[in-house]
Amino acid sequence: MGFDNWMPAFYQPNAVELAKQSSYLVGTYDSYNTAIPAQLNDSWLTAQLPDPIRKTCAIELADGSLKKGFRGNGFYLNPNCHLDYVKQRAKDIMNFGHFNSLFLDVDATAMAREDYSDNTSESEMLSAFNNRMQGLSEQPSLVLGSEDGNSLTTKGIAFAHGLETIGFGWTDKDMKENRQSPYFLGRWYPDHKPDFFFKPAKVKEPYKSLLFSPQYRVPLYQTVFHDEVINTHHWHSDSLKFTNMKTNRDLTAMLYNTPAMVHLTRDEAVKSTSPRLKALKHYQDGFEPIHEQLWNKALIDFSWLNSKGTAQQTTFSDGSKIIANFSDQVFDKGDIDVAAASINAILSNGEVIKWKAELN
């Protein structure tokens, strides 16, 4: 469970304690990638860093100018600068928020730059990101996550958001500007429930085929990192965001044994009849028993079970297999029988888990 900043935990510490008692990881978003002046944007508390850090840690370009920060705000920072402050602030956040987890934005994206202020190379900056994550992860009772979990920057992290569904269409007008388009991702308000995160949208071509058609996907990342980093969607696009690609995304996640992501607001989190809570429970019912068996197992094989690529199988290092049927027809081949839009997980402990993408 993740908060977008630490303030809710300060106001409602009982919520954090209840989450931990229910065996959840609960943490907050934090970031040291962009620095902005205090009080410039109170909805972006993590970026409000002290002036000495904002001024002395800013990345310097070859022409002597400072690298503008995220969306042109403030400045991007060198991750090797003022590590003592970063470690202390993270420690304070964990202490006062009573968290058992922390989500560190950007550090695991491998977004490296040269810094001419101290001649930091891109390779050295990657090392600095890895060292910072490793250092934070060594704090007691801190399970660390970050953005993407790129192969060059995974030290110290147990989970990551961003590579199962990446950010896309940044310059696509239908997705970003045209509010009449079915592909419009949504406004960044109201604050308590931004449309961008909760408004359903469709995916257009070419993204629809290139990013979400199972015939164009191969689990290369999971082959390397399944037993090391638990990866999921970028938080821009939770499992319920794209209505015309929901089934494909759900089945792919189950096939690769990666978790779903569901955004919640206060009004939905307190109602047992909430569609989002029902969806979350449906995901959990299928994912939990499989992941309990496979969380520390390597993904060692991937294959198509038919020529169209609508039936696919993953195999894990303990011999467990997951079969996904992406078609709207039953897949029946030999002793394999998988319902339409469903997965069968044949686990090495003898369990067989069957799960259908659409909630009945």
mmCIF file of C-alpha atoms in Angstrom:
data_model
loop_
_atom_site.group_PDB
_atom_site.id
_atom_site.type_symbol
_atom_site.label_atom_id
_atom_site.label_comp_id
_atom_site.label_asym_id
_atom_site.label_seq_id
_atom_site.Cartn_x
_atom_site.Cartn_y
_atom_site.Cartn_z
ATOM 1 C CA MET A 1 0.000 0.000 0.000
ATOM 2 C CA GLY A 2 1.446 3.344 -1.025
ATOM 3 C CA PHE A 3 0.737 6.996 -0.232
ATOM 4 C CA ASP A 4 1.673 9.834 -2.592
ATOM 5 C CA ASN A 5 3.302 11.682 0.337
ATOM 6 C CA TRP A 6 3.876 11.115 4.045
ATOM 7 C CA MET A 7 1.249 13.517 5.422
ATOM 8 C CA PRO A 8 -1.695 11.038 5.548
ATOM 9 C CA ALA A 9 0.372 8.797 7.815
ATOM 10 C CA PHE A 10 1.130 11.693 10.152
ATOM 11 C CA TYR A 11 -2.579 12.528 10.401
ATOM 12 C CA GLN A 12 -3.846 8.931 10.570
ATOM 13 C CA PRO A 13 -1.124 6.758 12.153
ATOM 14 C CA ASN A 14 -3.753 4.166 13.073
ATOM 15 C CA ALA A 15 -4.287 3.416 9.367
ATOM 16 C CA VAL A 16 -0.603 2.552 8.971
ATOM 17 C CA GLU A 17 -0.641 0.327 12.045
ATOM 18 C CA LEU A 18 -3.759 -1.500 10.859
ATOM 19 C CA ALA A 19 -2.150 -2.079 7.457
ATOM 20 C CA LYS A 20 0.947 -3.565 9.060
ATOM 21 C CA GLN A 21 -1.150 -5.728 11.368
ATOM 22 C CA SER A 22 -2.842 -7.078 8.227
ATOM 23 C CA SER A 23 0.617 -8.026 6.852
ATOM 24 C CA TYR A 24 0.778 -5.269 4.242
ATOM 25 C CA LEU A 25 3.832 -3.357 3.233
ATOM 26 C CA VAL A 26 2.819 0.278 3.670
ATOM 27 C CA GLY A 27 4.967 3.207 2.620
ATOM 28 C CA THR A 28 5.152 6.580 0.983
ATOM 29 C CA TYR A 29 6.429 8.051 -2.243
ATOM 30 C CA ASP A 30 9.737 9.892 -1.804
ATOM 31 C CA SER A 31 12.151 11.474 -4.263
ATOM 32 C CA TYR A 32 15.465 13.315 -4.400
ATOM 33 C CA ASN A 33 15.641 13.730 -8.156
ATOM 34 C CA THR A 34 14.252 17.257 -8.604
ATOM 35 C CA ALA A 35 14.576 20.118 -6.117
ATOM 36 C CA ILE A 36 12.142 23.036 -5.989
ATOM 37 C CA PRO A 37 11.932 25.961 -3.525
ATOM 38 C CA ALA A 38 9.807 25.541 -0.412
ATOM 39 C CA GLN A 39 6.117 26.454 -0.804
ATOM 40 C CA LEU A 40 6.341 26.499 -4.611
ATOM 41 C CA ASN A 41 4.107 23.416 -4.931
ATOM 42 C CA ASP A 42 2.713 21.954 -1.712
ATOM 43 C CA SER A 43 1.302 18.961 -3.577
ATOM 44 C CA TRP A 44 4.906 17.962 -4.335
ATOM 45 C CA LEU A 45 6.377 17.962 -0.835
ATOM 46 C CA THR A 46 9.162 15.508 -1.604
ATOM 47 C CA ALA A 47 10.800 17.934 -4.050
ATOM 48 C CA GLN A 48 10.909 20.802 -1.541
ATOM 49 C CA LEU A 49 14.542 20.347 -0.579
ATOM 50 C CA PRO A 50 16.726 22.792 1.401
ATOM 51 C CA ASP A 51 18.353 25.620 -0.547
ATOM 52 C CA PRO A 52 21.938 24.362 -0.004
ATOM 53 C CA ILE A 53 21.012 21.067 -1.678
ATOM 54 C CA ARG A 54 18.958 22.680 -4.432
ATOM 55 C CA LYS A 55 21.840 25.006 -5.308
ATOM 56 C CA THR A 56 24.933 22.867 -4.750
ATOM 57 C CA CYS A 57 23.625 19.510 -6.018
ATOM 58 C CA ALA A 58 22.055 20.756 -9.269
ATOM 59 C CA ILE A 59 23.427 19.039 -12.375
ATOM 60 C CA GLU A 60 25.523 21.365 -14.507
ATOM 61 C CA LEU A 61 25.429 21.051 -18.295
ATOM 62 C CA ALA A 62 28.365 21.487 -20.662
ATOM 63 C CA ASP A 63 27.465 25.135 -21.290
ATOM 64 C CA GLY A 64 27.480 25.924 -17.581
ATOM 65 C CA SER A 65 23.702 26.127 -17.186
ATOM 66 C CA LEU A 66 21.809 24.017 -14.662
ATOM 67 C CA LYS A 67 19.643 21.111 -15.824
ATOM 68 C CA LYS A 68 15.960 21.983 -15.427
ATOM 69 C CA GLY A 69 14.025 19.491 -13.295
ATOM 70 C CA PHE A 70 10.908 17.425 -13.955
ATOM 71 C CA ARG A 71 8.546 19.272 -16.302
ATOM 72 C CA GLY A 72 10.836 22.298 -16.164
ATOM 73 C CA ASN A 73 10.496 22.798 -12.410
ATOM 74 C CA GLY A 74 13.555 23.431 -10.258
ATOM 75 C CA PHE A 75 16.706 21.480 -11.056
ATOM 76 C CA TYR A 76 17.693 17.856 -11.489
ATOM 77 C CA LEU A 77 20.140 16.727 -8.811
ATOM 78 C CA ASN A 78 23.295 14.636 -8.718
ATOM 79 C CA PRO A 79 22.471 11.504 -6.654
ATOM 80 C CA ASN A 80 25.978 11.472 -5.186
ATOM 81 C CA CYS A 81 25.453 14.829 -3.487
ATOM 82 C CA HIS A 82 24.482 15.269 0.191
ATOM 83 C CA LEU A 83 23.844 11.585 0.814
ATOM 84 C CA ASP A 84 23.875 12.291 4.547
ATOM 85 C CA TYR A 85 20.743 14.444 4.177
ATOM 86 C CA VAL A 86 18.965 11.817 2.065
ATOM 87 C CA LYS A 87 19.666 9.040 4.559
ATOM 88 C CA GLN A 88 18.554 11.148 7.519
ATOM 89 C CA ARG A 89 15.340 12.335 5.867
ATOM 90 C CA ALA A 90 14.429 8.811 4.810
ATOM 91 C CA LYS A 91 15.119 7.620 8.356
ATOM 92 C CA ASP A 92 12.877 10.361 9.774
ATOM 93 C CA ILE A 93 10.082 9.565 7.303
ATOM 94 C CA MET A 94 10.169 5.900 8.289
ATOM 95 C CA ASN A 95 10.288 6.761 11.988
ATOM 96 C CA PHE A 96 7.546 9.390 12.163
ATOM 97 C CA GLY A 97 5.319 7.702 9.583
ATOM 98 C CA HIS A 98 5.747 4.250 11.171
ATOM 99 C CA PHE A 99 6.195 2.825 7.673
ATOM 100 C CA ASN A 100 7.786 -0.510 6.821
ATOM 101 C CA SER A 101 8.404 0.402 3.173
ATOM 102 C CA LEU A 102 9.552 3.323 1.035
ATOM 103 C CA PHE A 103 9.045 4.047 -2.664
ATOM 104 C CA LEU A 104 11.959 6.035 -4.088
ATOM 105 C CA ASP A 105 10.974 7.704 -7.346
ATOM 106 C CA VAL A 106 13.343 7.785 -10.369
ATOM 107 C CA ASP A 107 16.449 6.183 -8.834
ATOM 108 C CA ALA A 108 15.862 2.813 -10.556
ATOM 109 C CA THR A 109 15.073 4.274 -14.004
ATOM 110 C CA ALA A 110 18.757 4.382 -15.031
ATOM 111 C CA MET A 111 18.174 8.001 -16.063
ATOM 112 C CA ALA A 112 21.845 8.952 -15.992
ATOM 113 C CA ARG A 113 23.351 12.269 -17.023
ATOM 114 C CA GLU A 114 26.774 13.866 -17.054
ATOM 115 C CA ASP A 115 27.386 16.525 -14.401
ATOM 116 C CA TYR A 116 30.040 19.037 -15.410
ATOM 117 C CA SER A 117 30.155 20.630 -11.956
ATOM 118 C CA ASP A 118 32.314 17.764 -10.687
ATOM 119 C CA ASN A 119 32.911 15.815 -13.935
ATOM 120 C CA THR A 120 30.559 12.981 -12.982
ATOM 121 C CA SER A 121 30.200 10.555 -15.891
ATOM 122 C CA GLU A 122 26.989 8.715 -16.756
ATOM 123 C CA SER A 123 28.482 5.462 -15.441
ATOM 124 C CA GLU A 124 29.412 7.142 -12.179
ATOM 125 C CA MET A 125 25.895 8.533 -11.854
ATOM 126 C CA LEU A 126 24.415 5.059 -12.342
ATOM 127 C CA SER A 127 26.699 3.820 -9.573
ATOM 128 C CA ALA A 128 25.545 6.690 -7.366
ATOM 129 C CA PHE A 129 21.890 5.750 -7.870
ATOM 130 C CA ASN A 130 22.675 2.121 -7.027
ATOM 131 C CA ASN A 131 24.710 3.079 -3.964
ATOM 132 C CA ARG A 132 21.947 5.365 -2.694
ATOM 133 C CA MET A 133 19.301 2.663 -3.049
ATOM 134 C CA GLN A 134 21.542 0.044 -1.475
ATOM 135 C CA GLY A 135 22.290 2.335 1.464
ATOM 136 C CA LEU A 136 18.632 3.113 2.105
ATOM 137 C CA SER A 137 17.631 -0.547 1.846
ATOM 138 C CA GLU A 138 20.017 -1.404 4.678
ATOM 139 C CA GLN A 139 17.969 0.581 7.178
ATOM 140 C CA PRO A 140 16.144 -1.707 9.635
ATOM 141 C CA SER A 141 12.586 -2.674 8.657
ATOM 142 C CA LEU A 142 12.693 -0.857 5.302
ATOM 143 C CA VAL A 143 11.588 -2.679 2.162
ATOM 144 C CA LEU A 144 12.606 -0.434 -0.731
ATOM 145 C CA GLY A 145 10.914 0.037 -4.093
ATOM 146 C CA SER A 146 11.574 2.392 -6.979
ATOM 147 C CA GLU A 147 10.472 3.392 -10.466
ATOM 148 C CA ASP A 148 11.014 1.018 -13.413
ATOM 149 C CA GLY A 149 13.658 -1.262 -11.915
ATOM 150 C CA ASN A 150 15.797 -0.851 -15.011
ATOM 151 C CA SER A 151 18.431 -3.541 -15.422
ATOM 152 C CA LEU A 152 21.248 -1.048 -14.737
ATOM 153 C CA THR A 153 19.787 0.177 -11.455
ATOM 154 C CA THR A 154 18.314 -2.557 -9.256
ATOM 155 C CA LYS A 155 20.558 -2.618 -6.182
ATOM 156 C CA GLY A 156 18.689 -2.601 -2.921
ATOM 157 C CA ILE A 157 15.153 -2.705 -4.326
ATOM 158 C CA ALA A 158 12.627 -5.457 -3.666
ATOM 159 C CA PHE A 159 9.889 -4.085 -5.930
ATOM 160 C CA ALA A 160 9.410 -1.609 -8.765
ATOM 161 C CA HIS A 161 6.604 0.122 -10.655
ATOM 162 C CA GLY A 162 6.915 0.760 -14.337
ATOM 163 C CA LEU A 163 8.115 -1.980 -16.659
ATOM 164 C CA GLU A 164 5.038 -4.194 -16.976
ATOM 165 C CA THR A 165 3.161 -1.206 -18.409
ATOM 166 C CA ILE A 166 5.530 1.600 -19.297
ATOM 167 C CA GLY A 167 4.622 5.246 -19.715
ATOM 168 C CA PHE A 168 3.690 5.915 -23.350
ATOM 169 C CA GLY A 169 2.061 8.438 -25.650
ATOM 170 C CA TRP A 170 3.625 11.458 -23.956
ATOM 171 C CA THR A 171 3.202 13.632 -27.059
ATOM 172 C CA ASP A 172 0.001 12.043 -28.381
ATOM 173 C CA LYS A 173 -2.668 14.755 -28.539
ATOM 174 C CA ASP A 174 -5.573 12.294 -28.317
ATOM 175 C CA MET A 175 -4.158 10.980 -25.068
ATOM 176 C CA LYS A 176 -2.961 14.243 -23.543
ATOM 177 C CA GLU A 177 -5.084 17.109 -24.910
ATOM 178 C CA ASN A 178 -8.264 16.040 -26.716
ATOM 179 C CA ARG A 179 -10.848 15.691 -23.943
ATOM 180 C CA GLN A 180 -13.428 14.318 -26.390
ATOM 181 C CA SER A 181 -11.178 11.436 -27.387
ATOM 182 C CA PRO A 182 -11.823 7.943 -25.957
ATOM 183 C CA TYR A 183 -8.037 7.767 -25.549
ATOM 184 C CA PHE A 184 -7.782 10.890 -23.349
ATOM 185 C CA LEU A 185 -6.061 9.866 -20.124
ATOM 186 C CA GLY A 186 -7.761 12.501 -18.000
ATOM 187 C CA ARG A 187 -7.231 15.701 -16.075
ATOM 188 C CA TRP A 188 -4.893 15.989 -13.100
ATOM 189 C CA TYR A 189 -7.755 16.967 -10.794
ATOM 190 C CA PRO A 190 -9.784 16.879 -8.574
ATOM 191 C CA ASP A 191 -7.051 16.461 -5.975
ATOM 192 C CA HIS A 192 -8.801 13.689 -4.049
ATOM 193 C CA LYS A 193 -9.433 11.624 -7.192
ATOM 194 C CA PRO A 194 -7.543 12.838 -10.295
ATOM 195 C CA ASP A 195 -9.137 11.750 -13.567
ATOM 196 C CA PHE A 196 -5.683 10.836 -14.848
ATOM 197 C CA PHE A 197 -5.557 7.909 -12.432
ATOM 198 C CA PHE A 198 -9.229 6.939 -12.244
ATOM 199 C CA LYS A 199 -10.912 7.818 -15.553
ATOM 200 C CA PRO A 200 -11.232 4.754 -17.831
ATOM 201 C CA ALA A 201 -9.626 5.148 -21.251
ATOM 202 C CA LYS A 202 -8.941 3.080 -24.343
ATOM 203 C CA VAL A 203 -5.594 2.359 -25.970
ATOM 204 C CA LYS A 204 -5.104 3.374 -29.615
ATOM 205 C CA GLU A 205 -2.816 1.979 -32.268
ATOM 206 C CA PRO A 206 0.110 1.567 -32.552
ATOM 207 C CA TYR A 207 0.402 1.303 -28.754
ATOM 208 C CA LYS A 208 -2.416 -1.249 -28.593
ATOM 209 C CA SER A 209 -0.531 -3.824 -30.655
ATOM 210 C CA LEU A 210 3.061 -2.955 -29.837
ATOM 211 C CA LEU A 211 2.665 -2.778 -26.068
ATOM 212 C CA PHE A 212 -0.241 -5.059 -25.201
ATOM 213 C CA SER A 213 -0.790 -7.733 -27.862
ATOM 214 C CA PRO A 214 0.605 -10.986 -26.409
ATOM 215 C CA GLN A 215 2.100 -11.915 -29.785
ATOM 216 C CA TYR A 216 4.539 -9.002 -29.448
ATOM 217 C CA ARG A 217 5.541 -9.613 -25.837
ATOM 218 C CA VAL A 218 8.365 -11.755 -24.479
ATOM 219 C CA PRO A 219 9.164 -11.872 -20.726
ATOM 220 C CA LEU A 220 12.826 -10.909 -21.043
ATOM 221 C CA TYR A 221 12.835 -8.783 -17.893
ATOM 222 C CA GLN A 222 11.140 -11.467 -15.827
ATOM 223 C CA THR A 223 13.560 -14.087 -17.148
ATOM 224 C CA VAL A 224 16.384 -12.133 -15.527
ATOM 225 C CA PHE A 225 14.733 -10.521 -12.512
ATOM 226 C CA HIS A 226 11.662 -12.548 -11.462
ATOM 227 C CA ASP A 227 13.370 -13.955 -8.363
ATOM 228 C CA GLU A 228 14.935 -10.590 -7.459
ATOM 229 C CA VAL A 229 12.571 -7.668 -8.219
ATOM 230 C CA ILE A 230 8.760 -7.751 -8.052
ATOM 231 C CA ASN A 231 7.720 -5.482 -10.913
ATOM 232 C CA THR A 232 4.320 -4.126 -11.925
ATOM 233 C CA HIS A 233 2.682 -1.353 -13.957
ATOM 234 C CA HIS A 234 3.706 2.288 -13.899
ATOM 235 C CA TRP A 235 1.407 4.107 -11.469
ATOM 236 C CA HIS A 236 0.029 6.206 -14.342
ATOM 237 C CA SER A 237 -1.801 3.123 -15.621
ATOM 238 C CA ASP A 238 -3.196 0.778 -12.995
ATOM 239 C CA SER A 239 -4.791 -2.536 -13.930
ATOM 240 C CA LEU A 240 -8.221 -0.944 -14.414
ATOM 241 C CA LYS A 241 -7.161 2.030 -16.547
ATOM 242 C CA PHE A 242 -7.441 0.688 -20.106
ATOM 243 C CA THR A 243 -10.843 -0.860 -20.790
ATOM 244 C CA ASN A 244 -10.023 -2.391 -24.181
ATOM 245 C CA MET A 245 -6.740 -3.940 -23.002
ATOM 246 C CA LYS A 246 -7.720 -5.051 -19.511
ATOM 247 C CA THR A 247 -7.959 -8.754 -20.330
ATOM 248 C CA ASN A 248 -4.616 -8.845 -22.136
ATOM 249 C CA ARG A 249 -2.870 -6.963 -19.339
ATOM 250 C CA ASP A 250 -4.404 -9.126 -16.631
ATOM 251 C CA LEU A 251 -3.498 -12.391 -18.335
ATOM 252 C CA THR A 252 0.028 -11.218 -19.128
ATOM 253 C CA ALA A 253 0.564 -10.247 -15.494
ATOM 254 C CA MET A 254 -0.650 -13.637 -14.288
ATOM 255 C CA LEU A 255 1.411 -15.467 -16.926
ATOM 256 C CA TYR A 256 4.579 -13.646 -15.832
ATOM 257 C CA ASN A 257 3.556 -13.858 -12.140
ATOM 258 C CA THR A 258 3.611 -10.097 -11.600
ATOM 259 C CA PRO A 259 1.086 -8.311 -9.351
ATOM 260 C CA ALA A 260 -1.857 -6.178 -10.353
ATOM 261 C CA MET A 261 -2.087 -2.516 -9.350
ATOM 262 C CA VAL A 262 -5.348 -0.900 -8.217
ATOM 263 C CA HIS A 263 -5.736 2.773 -7.320
ATOM 264 C CA LEU A 264 -8.047 3.520 -4.412
ATOM 265 C CA THR A 265 -9.654 6.645 -2.990
ATOM 266 C CA ARG A 266 -11.197 7.122 0.428
ATOM 267 C CA ASP A 267 -14.765 6.750 -0.847
ATOM 268 C CA GLU A 268 -13.985 3.422 -2.521
ATOM 269 C CA ALA A 269 -11.708 2.027 0.159
ATOM 270 C CA VAL A 270 -14.400 2.136 2.854
ATOM 271 C CA LYS A 271 -17.145 0.414 0.846
ATOM 272 C CA SER A 272 -17.047 -3.356 0.542
ATOM 273 C CA THR A 273 -19.255 -3.019 -2.545
ATOM 274 C CA SER A 274 -16.722 -0.781 -4.307
ATOM 275 C CA PRO A 275 -15.946 -2.125 -7.821
ATOM 276 C CA ARG A 276 -12.274 -1.362 -7.238
ATOM 277 C CA LEU A 277 -12.164 -3.307 -3.978
ATOM 278 C CA LYS A 278 -13.951 -6.206 -5.668
ATOM 279 C CA ALA A 279 -11.406 -6.125 -8.496
ATOM 280 C CA LEU A 280 -8.540 -6.019 -6.000
ATOM 281 C CA LYS A 281 -9.899 -9.073 -4.187
ATOM 282 C CA HIS A 282 -10.345 -10.909 -7.489
ATOM 283 C CA TYR A 283 -6.711 -10.244 -8.423
ATOM 284 C CA GLN A 284 -5.553 -11.297 -4.971
ATOM 285 C CA ASP A 285 -7.537 -14.546 -5.044
ATOM 286 C CA GLY A 286 -5.651 -15.656 -8.150
ATOM 287 C CA PHE A 287 -2.251 -14.086 -7.599
ATOM 288 C CA GLU A 288 -1.585 -14.803 -3.925
ATOM 289 C CA PRO A 289 -1.442 -18.629 -3.924
ATOM 290 C CA ILE A 290 0.689 -18.628 -7.081
ATOM 291 C CA HIS A 291 3.100 -15.945 -5.900
ATOM 292 C CA GLU A 292 3.525 -17.589 -2.494
ATOM 293 C CA GLN A 293 4.998 -20.525 -4.393
ATOM 294 C CA LEU A 294 6.933 -18.633 -7.078
ATOM 295 C CA TRP A 295 8.100 -15.328 -5.540
ATOM 296 C CA ASN A 296 11.701 -16.518 -5.262
ATOM 297 C CA LYS A 297 11.768 -18.783 -8.310
ATOM 298 C CA ALA A 298 13.412 -17.951 -11.625
ATOM 299 C CA LEU A 299 11.396 -17.849 -14.850
ATOM 300 C CA ILE A 300 13.351 -20.279 -17.013
ATOM 301 C CA ASP A 301 11.230 -20.929 -20.103
ATOM 302 C CA PHE A 302 8.590 -19.261 -22.274
ATOM 303 C CA SER A 303 6.726 -20.833 -25.186
ATOM 304 C CA TRP A 304 3.732 -20.524 -27.471
ATOM 305 C CA LEU A 305 1.316 -23.461 -27.352
ATOM 306 C CA ASN A 306 -0.326 -22.620 -30.683
ATOM 307 C CA SER A 307 0.731 -20.942 -33.910
ATOM 308 C CA LYS A 308 -1.256 -17.747 -33.257
ATOM 309 C CA GLY A 309 0.393 -17.004 -29.931
ATOM 310 C CA THR A 310 -2.938 -16.827 -28.115
ATOM 311 C CA ALA A 311 -1.944 -19.694 -25.808
ATOM 312 C CA GLN A 312 1.336 -19.166 -23.971
ATOM 313 C CA GLN A 313 3.211 -20.914 -21.191
ATOM 314 C CA THR A 314 5.853 -19.876 -18.662
ATOM 315 C CA THR A 315 7.945 -22.360 -16.685
ATOM 316 C CA PHE A 316 9.700 -21.643 -13.399
ATOM 317 C CA SER A 317 12.798 -23.110 -11.780
ATOM 318 C CA ASP A 318 10.804 -25.357 -9.421
ATOM 319 C CA GLY A 319 8.944 -26.932 -12.349
ATOM 320 C CA SER A 320 5.742 -24.905 -11.907
ATOM 321 C CA LYS A 321 3.967 -23.853 -15.105
ATOM 322 C CA ILE A 322 1.456 -21.127 -15.916
ATOM 323 C CA ILE A 323 -0.645 -21.314 -19.099
ATOM 324 C CA ALA A 324 -2.566 -18.275 -20.352
ATOM 325 C CA ASN A 325 -5.330 -18.390 -22.944
ATOM 326 C CA PHE A 326 -5.726 -14.936 -24.508
ATOM 327 C CA SER A 327 -8.487 -16.011 -26.913
ATOM 328 C CA ASP A 328 -12.270 -16.019 -26.483
ATOM 329 C CA GLN A 329 -12.400 -19.785 -27.094
ATOM 330 C CA VAL A 330 -11.433 -22.703 -24.866
ATOM 331 C CA PHE A 331 -7.850 -23.879 -25.458
ATOM 332 C CA ASP A 332 -7.834 -27.681 -25.501
ATOM 333 C CA LYS A 333 -4.679 -29.554 -26.448
ATOM 334 C CA GLY A 334 -3.878 -32.988 -25.106
ATOM 335 C CA ASP A 335 -4.194 -32.859 -21.330
ATOM 336 C CA ILE A 336 -4.273 -29.032 -21.342
ATOM 337 C CA ASP A 337 -7.685 -27.406 -21.038
ATOM 338 C CA VAL A 338 -7.795 -23.665 -20.339
ATOM 339 C CA ALA A 339 -11.015 -21.630 -20.406
ATOM 340 C CA ALA A 340 -11.268 -18.509 -22.560
ATOM 341 C CA ALA A 341 -9.525 -15.419 -21.138
ATOM 342 C CA SER A 342 -8.104 -17.493 -18.294
ATOM 343 C CA ILE A 343 -4.947 -18.965 -16.812
ATOM 344 C CA ASN A 344 -4.148 -22.353 -15.336
ATOM 345 C CA ALA A 345 -1.236 -22.519 -12.904
ATOM 346 C CA ILE A 346 0.142 -26.017 -12.322
ATOM 347 C CA LEU A 347 2.365 -25.591 -9.277
ATOM 348 C CA SER A 348 5.133 -27.904 -8.132
ATOM 349 C CA ASN A 349 3.430 -28.322 -4.738
ATOM 350 C CA GLY A 350 0.541 -30.087 -6.475
ATOM 351 C CA GLU A 351 -1.897 -27.174 -6.499
ATOM 352 C CA VAL A 352 -3.723 -26.229 -9.692
ATOM 353 C CA ILE A 353 -5.008 -22.650 -9.723
ATOM 354 C CA LYS A 354 -7.565 -21.561 -12.322
ATOM 355 C CA TRP A 355 -8.329 -17.854 -12.722
ATOM 356 C CA LYS A 356 -10.460 -15.927 -15.223
ATOM 357 C CA ALA A 357 -9.578 -12.373 -16.222
ATOM 358 C CA GLU A 358 -13.106 -10.978 -16.076
ATOM 359 C CA LEU A 359 -14.737 -10.792 -12.664
ATOM 360 C CA ASN A 360 -18.037 -12.710 -12.740
#
